[in-house]
Amino acid sequence: MQVKAEVGSSLTTAEYIELEKRYGAFNYAPLDVVVKEASGVWVHDAEGNKYMDCLAAYSALNQGHCHPAILETMIDQAKRVTLTSRAFRNEQLPLLCRDLHELTGMEMTLPMNSGAEAVETALKAARRWGYEKKGIPVDEAEIIVCAGNFHGRTITIVSFTTEDAYRKGFGPYTPGFKVVPYGDAEAVRKAITPKTCAFLVEPIQGEAGIIIPPKGYLEECHAACKENNVLFMLDEIQSGLGRSGKLFAYMHEDVRPDAIITGKALSGGYYPVSAVIATGELLGVFRPGEHGSTFGGNPLGCAVARTALRVLQEENLCERSEELGSYLLEKLRGVRSPIIREVRGRGLWIGIELTKPARPFCEELMREGLLCKETHDFVIRIAPPLVVTQEELDWAFERFEKVLTKTI
Ligand SMILES: *Cc1c(COP(=O)(O)O)cnc(C)c1O
């Protein structure tokens, strides 16, 4: 008997929500919109209403929903071979590693699937490097991280979050992490000891509310690391791949990271692909059998990632992000409203900090046809797919202005 493929159904928004509430776990508080179709910056709900996506799946959709070139690659590769596991080699992995080398100048890539797995990979590599290359006594390595960080959801990663909601009730926690204030390079320098193997930082903190550190911060941290033989590792999972107006956000400053952790838009939203892109000295610490992932580096993911990267370059999405981001930021800064505390951003990555909880404003924006999500209670994050046009941003701006000057 042949199994027939089945996609979609024709329930109403209320019915889908009811089903999800009955059978799904409650680890998210989504807006009550059920997306059934999407293209570029636009999504459609179960009733056919249209919205502009101003979150882009936390920047996993920088290339826009259902990008046709990535779709073609996905289908083509899916028909040929999807998974070999790393027990055998596949044709796509070497090509992705080469492409990432050419884009960043880094020597090696280790592919994984989710962002959190790539962060874990970098942490493991850093500890191993600390013991084998730096000579830190075994099991005593320290890694410095920043307050307000977001690096994912594994037990080790939530062990060093400063956000109660991410951490509370999940102990016992993984030791070996030291937290310093974000944006304070002197604090990093002071926290370094002979046992420090790495400093892990987001060039801009997205989840914390688009927190942009002072100019020169990365350079000063980088210098402190280099002077003390400490690895400088960047989590570019959200800030990278065009979001900040550069391919990677660290490229706004003059630094050479030891590791770039990437994910999200690496696959243009089609399929989870993440990677650690690093020096040979760092990733070289792994020998066969010491780290891995069944799906990491699979040919489907690698093919999709290669096209996703080509789309970023050929459609000049970094430049667009820079230009259109400045354009929208200026316009939003011009909005006069007593509830706006600050408007900040870099590239098409803008945070509007309010004096009141942002959630009701996001709900009102949804009714106006804009999908935004609050982050950390008081901030509305605006991060549309980078394929958005100036006209579409003007359309969005009218609605932002309307909602932000309303009394809610
Ligand atoms: C999303 C994100 C992660 C985690 O990625 P997942 O794919 O959700 O595991 C890690 N770091 C940053 C900065 C992120 O934005």
mmCIF file with all atom_site columns, N, CA, C and O and ligand atoms in Angstrom, residues 28 57-59 113-119 149-154 157 201-207 235-239 261-264 272-274 349 381, ligand 1:
data_model
loop_
_atom_site.group_PDB
_atom_site.id
_atom_site.type_symbol
_atom_site.label_atom_id
_atom_site.label_alt_id
_atom_site.label_comp_id
_atom_site.label_asym_id
_atom_site.label_entity_id
_atom_site.label_seq_id
_atom_site.pdbx_PDB_ins_code
_atom_site.Cartn_x
_atom_site.Cartn_y
_atom_site.Cartn_z
_atom_site.occupancy
_atom_site.B_iso_or_equiv
_atom_site.pdbx_formal_charge
_atom_site.auth_seq_id
_atom_site.auth_comp_id
_atom_site.auth_asym_id
_atom_site.auth_atom_id
_atom_site.pdbx_PDB_model_num
ATOM   1   N N  . TYR A 1 28  ? 5.588  28.375 24.953 1.00 0.00 ? 28  TYR A N  1
ATOM   2   C CA . TYR A 1 28  ? 5.591  29.669 24.251 1.00 0.00 ? 28  TYR A CA 1
ATOM   3   C C  . TYR A 1 28  ? 4.272  30.378 24.516 1.00 0.00 ? 28  TYR A C  1
ATOM   4   O O  . TYR A 1 28  ? 3.284  29.729 24.853 1.00 0.00 ? 28  TYR A O  1
ATOM   5   N N  . ALA A 1 57  ? 11.110 35.060 12.143 1.00 0.00 ? 57  ALA A N  1
ATOM   6   C CA . ALA A 1 57  ? 11.514 33.886 12.926 1.00 0.00 ? 57  ALA A CA 1
ATOM   7   C C  . ALA A 1 57  ? 12.828 34.155 13.663 1.00 0.00 ? 57  ALA A C  1
ATOM   8   O O  . ALA A 1 57  ? 13.777 33.374 13.576 1.00 0.00 ? 57  ALA A O  1
ATOM   9   N N  . TYR A 1 58  ? 12.859 35.248 14.381 1.00 0.00 ? 58  TYR A N  1
ATOM   10  C CA . TYR A 1 58  ? 14.054 35.636 15.161 1.00 0.00 ? 58  TYR A CA 1
ATOM   11  C C  . TYR A 1 58  ? 15.292 35.700 14.266 1.00 0.00 ? 58  TYR A C  1
ATOM   12  O O  . TYR A 1 58  ? 16.386 35.288 14.652 1.00 0.00 ? 58  TYR A O  1
ATOM   13  N N  . SER A 1 59  ? 15.094 36.174 13.031 1.00 0.00 ? 59  SER A N  1
ATOM   14  C CA . SER A 1 59  ? 16.182 36.339 12.053 1.00 0.00 ? 59  SER A CA 1
ATOM   15  C C  . SER A 1 59  ? 16.625 35.051 11.365 1.00 0.00 ? 59  SER A C  1
ATOM   16  O O  . SER A 1 59  ? 17.699 35.010 10.762 1.00 0.00 ? 59  SER A O  1
ATOM   17  N N  . ASN A 1 113 ? 23.003 21.443 13.873 1.00 0.00 ? 113 ASN A N  1
ATOM   18  C CA . ASN A 1 113 ? 21.635 21.689 13.410 1.00 0.00 ? 113 ASN A CA 1
ATOM   19  C C  . ASN A 1 113 ? 21.063 22.943 14.061 1.00 0.00 ? 113 ASN A C  1
ATOM   20  O O  . ASN A 1 113 ? 20.885 23.947 13.414 1.00 0.00 ? 113 ASN A O  1
ATOM   21  N N  . SER A 1 114 ? 20.795 22.878 15.365 1.00 0.00 ? 114 SER A N  1
ATOM   22  C CA . SER A 1 114 ? 20.242 24.052 16.042 1.00 0.00 ? 114 SER A CA 1
ATOM   23  C C  . SER A 1 114 ? 21.358 24.974 16.512 1.00 0.00 ? 114 SER A C  1
ATOM   24  O O  . SER A 1 114 ? 22.532 24.569 16.600 1.00 0.00 ? 114 SER A O  1
ATOM   25  N N  . GLY A 1 115 ? 20.976 26.198 16.825 1.00 0.00 ? 115 GLY A N  1
ATOM   26  C CA . GLY A 1 115 ? 21.943 27.151 17.338 1.00 0.00 ? 115 GLY A CA 1
ATOM   27  C C  . GLY A 1 115 ? 22.549 26.689 18.651 1.00 0.00 ? 115 GLY A C  1
ATOM   28  O O  . GLY A 1 115 ? 23.765 26.773 18.859 1.00 0.00 ? 115 GLY A O  1
ATOM   29  N N  . ALA A 1 116 ? 21.691 26.190 19.543 1.00 0.00 ? 116 ALA A N  1
ATOM   30  C CA . ALA A 1 116 ? 22.181 25.751 20.855 1.00 0.00 ? 116 ALA A CA 1
ATOM   31  C C  . ALA A 1 116 ? 23.248 24.668 20.708 1.00 0.00 ? 116 ALA A C  1
ATOM   32  O O  . ALA A 1 116 ? 24.248 24.668 21.431 1.00 0.00 ? 116 ALA A O  1
ATOM   33  N N  . GLU A 1 117 ? 23.050 23.775 19.759 1.00 0.00 ? 117 GLU A N  1
ATOM   34  C CA . GLU A 1 117 ? 24.058 22.722 19.543 1.00 0.00 ? 117 GLU A CA 1
ATOM   35  C C  . GLU A 1 117 ? 25.387 23.312 19.071 1.00 0.00 ? 117 GLU A C  1
ATOM   36  O O  . GLU A 1 117 ? 26.453 22.807 19.424 1.00 0.00 ? 117 GLU A O  1
ATOM   37  N N  . ALA A 1 118 ? 25.312 24.339 18.255 1.00 0.00 ? 118 ALA A N  1
ATOM   38  C CA . ALA A 1 118 ? 26.551 24.964 17.783 1.00 0.00 ? 118 ALA A CA 1
ATOM   39  C C  . ALA A 1 118 ? 27.253 25.671 18.950 1.00 0.00 ? 118 ALA A C  1
ATOM   40  O O  . ALA A 1 118 ? 28.474 25.623 19.069 1.00 0.00 ? 118 ALA A O  1
ATOM   41  N N  . VAL A 1 119 ? 26.463 26.310 19.826 1.00 0.00 ? 119 VAL A N  1
ATOM   42  C CA . VAL A 1 119 ? 27.058 26.951 21.008 1.00 0.00 ? 119 VAL A CA 1
ATOM   43  C C  . VAL A 1 119 ? 27.722 25.888 21.884 1.00 0.00 ? 119 VAL A C  1
ATOM   44  O O  . VAL A 1 119 ? 28.866 26.043 22.325 1.00 0.00 ? 119 VAL A O  1
ATOM   45  N N  . ASN A 1 149 ? 22.848 37.608 28.389 1.00 0.00 ? 149 ASN A N  1
ATOM   46  C CA . ASN A 1 149 ? 23.124 36.757 27.226 1.00 0.00 ? 149 ASN A CA 1
ATOM   47  C C  . ASN A 1 149 ? 21.947 35.895 26.842 1.00 0.00 ? 149 ASN A C  1
ATOM   48  O O  . ASN A 1 149 ? 21.129 35.520 27.685 1.00 0.00 ? 149 ASN A O  1
ATOM   49  N N  . PHE A 1 150 ? 21.887 35.548 25.561 1.00 0.00 ? 150 PHE A N  1
ATOM   50  C CA . PHE A 1 150 ? 21.022 34.451 25.129 1.00 0.00 ? 150 PHE A CA 1
ATOM   51  C C  . PHE A 1 150 ? 21.814 33.568 24.183 1.00 0.00 ? 150 PHE A C  1
ATOM   52  O O  . PHE A 1 150 ? 22.230 34.007 23.109 1.00 0.00 ? 150 PHE A O  1
ATOM   53  N N  . HIS A 1 151 ? 22.041 32.323 24.592 1.00 0.00 ? 151 HIS A N  1
ATOM   54  C CA . HIS A 1 151 ? 22.800 31.410 23.740 1.00 0.00 ? 151 HIS A CA 1
ATOM   55  C C  . HIS A 1 151 ? 22.060 30.108 23.484 1.00 0.00 ? 151 HIS A C  1
ATOM   56  O O  . HIS A 1 151 ? 22.618 29.199 22.871 1.00 0.00 ? 151 HIS A O  1
ATOM   57  N N  . GLY A 1 152 ? 20.819 29.990 23.957 1.00 0.00 ? 152 GLY A N  1
ATOM   58  C CA . GLY A 1 152 ? 20.067 28.767 23.711 1.00 0.00 ? 152 GLY A CA 1
ATOM   59  C C  . GLY A 1 152 ? 19.489 28.194 24.988 1.00 0.00 ? 152 GLY A C  1
ATOM   60  O O  . GLY A 1 152 ? 19.449 28.872 26.022 1.00 0.00 ? 152 GLY A O  1
ATOM   61  N N  . ARG A 1 153 ? 19.073 26.931 24.912 1.00 0.00 ? 153 ARG A N  1
ATOM   62  C CA . ARG A 1 153 ? 18.228 26.381 25.968 1.00 0.00 ? 153 ARG A CA 1
ATOM   63  C C  . ARG A 1 153 ? 18.708 25.077 26.581 1.00 0.00 ? 153 ARG A C  1
ATOM   64  O O  . ARG A 1 153 ? 17.954 24.434 27.309 1.00 0.00 ? 153 ARG A O  1
ATOM   65  N N  . THR A 1 154 ? 19.898 24.617 26.275 1.00 0.00 ? 154 THR A N  1
ATOM   66  C CA . THR A 1 154 ? 20.351 23.365 26.896 1.00 0.00 ? 154 THR A CA 1
ATOM   67  C C  . THR A 1 154 ? 20.654 23.620 28.373 1.00 0.00 ? 154 THR A C  1
ATOM   68  O O  . THR A 1 154 ? 20.768 24.767 28.814 1.00 0.00 ? 154 THR A O  1
ATOM   69  N N  . ILE A 1 157 ? 23.781 25.689 28.804 1.00 0.00 ? 157 ILE A N  1
ATOM   70  C CA . ILE A 1 157 ? 23.617 27.088 28.395 1.00 0.00 ? 157 ILE A CA 1
ATOM   71  C C  . ILE A 1 157 ? 22.728 27.850 29.385 1.00 0.00 ? 157 ILE A C  1
ATOM   72  O O  . ILE A 1 157 ? 23.038 28.988 29.741 1.00 0.00 ? 157 ILE A O  1
ATOM   73  N N  . VAL A 1 201 ? 30.490 35.930 23.506 1.00 0.00 ? 201 VAL A N  1
ATOM   74  C CA . VAL A 1 201 ? 29.674 37.148 23.534 1.00 0.00 ? 201 VAL A CA 1
ATOM   75  C C  . VAL A 1 201 ? 28.855 37.306 22.260 1.00 0.00 ? 201 VAL A C  1
ATOM   76  O O  . VAL A 1 201 ? 29.256 36.852 21.179 1.00 0.00 ? 201 VAL A O  1
ATOM   77  N N  . GLU A 1 202 ? 27.694 37.936 22.385 1.00 0.00 ? 202 GLU A N  1
ATOM   78  C CA . GLU A 1 202 ? 26.900 38.345 21.220 1.00 0.00 ? 202 GLU A CA 1
ATOM   79  C C  . GLU A 1 202 ? 27.346 39.770 20.853 1.00 0.00 ? 202 GLU A C  1
ATOM   80  O O  . GLU A 1 202 ? 27.336 40.651 21.716 1.00 0.00 ? 202 GLU A O  1
ATOM   81  N N  . PRO A 1 203 ? 27.691 40.026 19.592 1.00 0.00 ? 203 PRO A N  1
ATOM   82  C CA . PRO A 1 203 ? 28.110 41.378 19.195 1.00 0.00 ? 203 PRO A CA 1
ATOM   83  C C  . PRO A 1 203 ? 27.029 42.432 19.443 1.00 0.00 ? 203 PRO A C  1
ATOM   84  O O  . PRO A 1 203 ? 27.329 43.588 19.726 1.00 0.00 ? 203 PRO A O  1
ATOM   85  N N  . ILE A 1 204 ? 25.774 42.010 19.329 1.00 0.00 ? 204 ILE A N  1
ATOM   86  C CA . ILE A 1 204 ? 24.623 42.815 19.741 1.00 0.00 ? 204 ILE A CA 1
ATOM   87  C C  . ILE A 1 204 ? 23.692 41.816 20.430 1.00 0.00 ? 204 ILE A C  1
ATOM   88  O O  . ILE A 1 204 ? 23.523 40.708 19.936 1.00 0.00 ? 204 ILE A O  1
ATOM   89  N N  . GLN A 1 205 ? 23.147 42.184 21.584 1.00 0.00 ? 205 GLN A N  1
ATOM   90  C CA . GLN A 1 205 ? 22.255 41.233 22.261 1.00 0.00 ? 205 GLN A CA 1
ATOM   91  C C  . GLN A 1 205 ? 20.824 41.379 21.746 1.00 0.00 ? 205 GLN A C  1
ATOM   92  O O  . GLN A 1 205 ? 20.173 42.390 22.014 1.00 0.00 ? 205 GLN A O  1
ATOM   93  N N  . GLY A 1 206 ? 20.362 40.364 21.025 1.00 0.00 ? 206 GLY A N  1
ATOM   94  C CA . GLY A 1 206 ? 19.028 40.406 20.431 1.00 0.00 ? 206 GLY A CA 1
ATOM   95  C C  . GLY A 1 206 ? 17.917 40.146 21.427 1.00 0.00 ? 206 GLY A C  1
ATOM   96  O O  . GLY A 1 206 ? 17.039 40.981 21.653 1.00 0.00 ? 206 GLY A O  1
ATOM   97  N N  . GLU A 1 207 ? 17.971 38.994 22.077 1.00 0.00 ? 207 GLU A N  1
ATOM   98  C CA . GLU A 1 207 ? 16.892 38.619 22.996 1.00 0.00 ? 207 GLU A CA 1
ATOM   99  C C  . GLU A 1 207 ? 16.789 39.600 24.157 1.00 0.00 ? 207 GLU A C  1
ATOM   100 O O  . GLU A 1 207 ? 15.710 39.835 24.684 1.00 0.00 ? 207 GLU A O  1
ATOM   101 N N  . ASP A 1 235 ? 28.844 34.677 19.325 1.00 0.00 ? 235 ASP A N  1
ATOM   102 C CA . ASP A 1 235 ? 27.562 34.076 18.971 1.00 0.00 ? 235 ASP A CA 1
ATOM   103 C C  . ASP A 1 235 ? 26.876 35.010 17.980 1.00 0.00 ? 235 ASP A C  1
ATOM   104 O O  . ASP A 1 235 ? 26.316 36.042 18.357 1.00 0.00 ? 235 ASP A O  1
ATOM   105 N N  . GLU A 1 236 ? 26.946 34.637 16.698 1.00 0.00 ? 236 GLU A N  1
ATOM   106 C CA . GLU A 1 236 ? 26.352 35.445 15.615 1.00 0.00 ? 236 GLU A CA 1
ATOM   107 C C  . GLU A 1 236 ? 25.095 34.766 15.073 1.00 0.00 ? 236 GLU A C  1
ATOM   108 O O  . GLU A 1 236 ? 24.698 34.998 13.937 1.00 0.00 ? 236 GLU A O  1
ATOM   109 N N  . ILE A 1 237 ? 24.475 33.944 15.897 1.00 0.00 ? 237 ILE A N  1
ATOM   110 C CA . ILE A 1 237 ? 23.319 33.182 15.417 1.00 0.00 ? 237 ILE A CA 1
ATOM   111 C C  . ILE A 1 237 ? 22.187 34.120 15.000 1.00 0.00 ? 237 ILE A C  1
ATOM   112 O O  . ILE A 1 237 ? 21.535 33.905 13.975 1.00 0.00 ? 237 ILE A O  1
ATOM   113 N N  . GLN A 1 238 ? 21.973 35.178 15.788 1.00 0.00 ? 238 GLN A N  1
ATOM   114 C CA . GLN A 1 238 ? 20.917 36.134 15.438 1.00 0.00 ? 238 GLN A CA 1
ATOM   115 C C  . GLN A 1 238 ? 21.485 37.391 14.759 1.00 0.00 ? 238 GLN A C  1
ATOM   116 O O  . GLN A 1 238 ? 20.876 37.942 13.843 1.00 0.00 ? 238 GLN A O  1
ATOM   117 N N  . SER A 1 239 ? 22.669 37.820 15.197 1.00 0.00 ? 239 SER A N  1
ATOM   118 C CA . SER A 1 239 ? 23.228 39.076 14.681 1.00 0.00 ? 239 SER A CA 1
ATOM   119 C C  . SER A 1 239 ? 23.842 38.924 13.299 1.00 0.00 ? 239 SER A C  1
ATOM   120 O O  . SER A 1 239 ? 24.039 39.908 12.589 1.00 0.00 ? 239 SER A O  1
ATOM   121 N N  . ILE A 1 261 ? 29.889 31.559 15.732 1.00 0.00 ? 261 ILE A N  1
ATOM   122 C CA . ILE A 1 261 ? 28.813 30.570 15.839 1.00 0.00 ? 261 ILE A CA 1
ATOM   123 C C  . ILE A 1 261 ? 27.637 31.111 15.034 1.00 0.00 ? 261 ILE A C  1
ATOM   124 O O  . ILE A 1 261 ? 27.192 32.241 15.248 1.00 0.00 ? 261 ILE A O  1
ATOM   125 N N  . THR A 1 262 ? 27.180 30.312 14.075 1.00 0.00 ? 262 THR A N  1
ATOM   126 C CA . THR A 1 262 ? 26.098 30.786 13.212 1.00 0.00 ? 262 THR A CA 1
ATOM   127 C C  . THR A 1 262 ? 24.994 29.742 13.133 1.00 0.00 ? 262 THR A C  1
ATOM   128 O O  . THR A 1 262 ? 25.189 28.583 13.502 1.00 0.00 ? 262 THR A O  1
ATOM   129 N N  . GLY A 1 263 ? 23.819 30.169 12.705 1.00 0.00 ? 263 GLY A N  1
ATOM   130 C CA . GLY A 1 263 ? 22.666 29.268 12.614 1.00 0.00 ? 263 GLY A CA 1
ATOM   131 C C  . GLY A 1 263 ? 21.535 30.046 11.969 1.00 0.00 ? 263 GLY A C  1
ATOM   132 O O  . GLY A 1 263 ? 21.773 30.852 11.076 1.00 0.00 ? 263 GLY A O  1
ATOM   133 N N  . LYS A 1 264 ? 20.314 29.872 12.477 1.00 0.00 ? 264 LYS A N  1
ATOM   134 C CA . LYS A 1 264 ? 19.163 30.632 12.009 1.00 0.00 ? 264 LYS A CA 1
ATOM   135 C C  . LYS A 1 264 ? 19.164 30.858 10.489 1.00 0.00 ? 264 LYS A C  1
ATOM   136 O O  . LYS A 1 264 ? 18.864 29.930 9.759  1.00 0.00 ? 264 LYS A O  1
ATOM   137 N N  . PRO A 1 272 ? 16.812 23.346 9.884  1.00 0.00 ? 272 PRO A N  1
ATOM   138 C CA . PRO A 1 272 ? 17.816 23.798 10.854 1.00 0.00 ? 272 PRO A CA 1
ATOM   139 C C  . PRO A 1 272 ? 19.241 23.443 10.450 1.00 0.00 ? 272 PRO A C  1
ATOM   140 O O  . PRO A 1 272 ? 19.567 22.268 10.273 1.00 0.00 ? 272 PRO A O  1
ATOM   141 N N  . VAL A 1 273 ? 20.053 24.460 10.262 1.00 0.00 ? 273 VAL A N  1
ATOM   142 C CA . VAL A 1 273 ? 21.483 24.260 9.996  1.00 0.00 ? 273 VAL A CA 1
ATOM   143 C C  . VAL A 1 273 ? 22.243 25.277 10.835 1.00 0.00 ? 273 VAL A C  1
ATOM   144 O O  . VAL A 1 273 ? 21.930 26.463 10.811 1.00 0.00 ? 273 VAL A O  1
ATOM   145 N N  . SER A 1 274 ? 23.223 24.818 11.586 1.00 0.00 ? 274 SER A N  1
ATOM   146 C CA . SER A 1 274 ? 24.072 25.727 12.349 1.00 0.00 ? 274 SER A CA 1
ATOM   147 C C  . SER A 1 274 ? 25.515 25.295 12.142 1.00 0.00 ? 274 SER A C  1
ATOM   148 O O  . SER A 1 274 ? 25.770 24.227 11.577 1.00 0.00 ? 274 SER A O  1
ATOM   149 N N  . TRP A 1 349 ? 17.292 45.829 12.268 1.00 0.00 ? 349 TRP A N  1
ATOM   150 C CA . TRP A 1 349 ? 17.190 45.171 13.578 1.00 0.00 ? 349 TRP A CA 1
ATOM   151 C C  . TRP A 1 349 ? 17.004 46.297 14.576 1.00 0.00 ? 349 TRP A C  1
ATOM   152 O O  . TRP A 1 349 ? 17.960 46.941 15.003 1.00 0.00 ? 349 TRP A O  1
ATOM   153 N N  . ARG A 1 381 ? 10.554 44.336 19.074 1.00 0.00 ? 381 ARG A N  1
ATOM   154 C CA . ARG A 1 381 ? 11.683 44.090 18.176 1.00 0.00 ? 381 ARG A CA 1
ATOM   155 C C  . ARG A 1 381 ? 11.178 44.115 16.738 1.00 0.00 ? 381 ARG A C  1
ATOM   156 O O  . ARG A 1 381 ? 10.205 43.448 16.412 1.00 0.00 ? 381 ARG A O  1
HETATM 157 C C1 . LIG B 2 .   ? 18.344 31.745 18.591 1.00 0.00 ? 1   LIG B C1 1
HETATM 158 C C2 . LIG B 2 .   ? 19.636 31.916 19.247 1.00 0.00 ? 1   LIG B C2 1
HETATM 159 C C3 . LIG B 2 .   ? 20.341 30.819 19.784 1.00 0.00 ? 1   LIG B C3 1
HETATM 160 C C4 . LIG B 2 .   ? 19.781 29.437 19.834 1.00 0.00 ? 1   LIG B C4 1
HETATM 161 O O1 . LIG B 2 .   ? 19.458 28.913 18.583 1.00 0.00 ? 1   LIG B O1 1
HETATM 162 P P1 . LIG B 2 .   ? 18.423 27.687 18.498 1.00 0.00 ? 1   LIG B P1 1
HETATM 163 O O2 . LIG B 2 .   ? 18.449 27.315 17.044 1.00 0.00 ? 1   LIG B O2 1
HETATM 164 O O3 . LIG B 2 .   ? 17.093 28.188 18.946 1.00 0.00 ? 1   LIG B O3 1
HETATM 165 O O4 . LIG B 2 .   ? 18.941 26.614 19.383 1.00 0.00 ? 1   LIG B O4 1
HETATM 166 C C5 . LIG B 2 .   ? 21.592 31.065 20.327 1.00 0.00 ? 1   LIG B C5 1
HETATM 167 N N1 . LIG B 2 .   ? 22.115 32.297 20.356 1.00 0.00 ? 1   LIG B N1 1
HETATM 168 C C6 . LIG B 2 .   ? 21.479 33.368 19.856 1.00 0.00 ? 1   LIG B C6 1
HETATM 169 C C7 . LIG B 2 .   ? 22.115 34.714 19.895 1.00 0.00 ? 1   LIG B C7 1
HETATM 170 C C8 . LIG B 2 .   ? 20.207 33.223 19.299 1.00 0.00 ? 1   LIG B C8 1
HETATM 171 O O5 . LIG B 2 .   ? 19.548 34.288 18.850 1.00 0.00 ? 1   LIG B O5 1
#
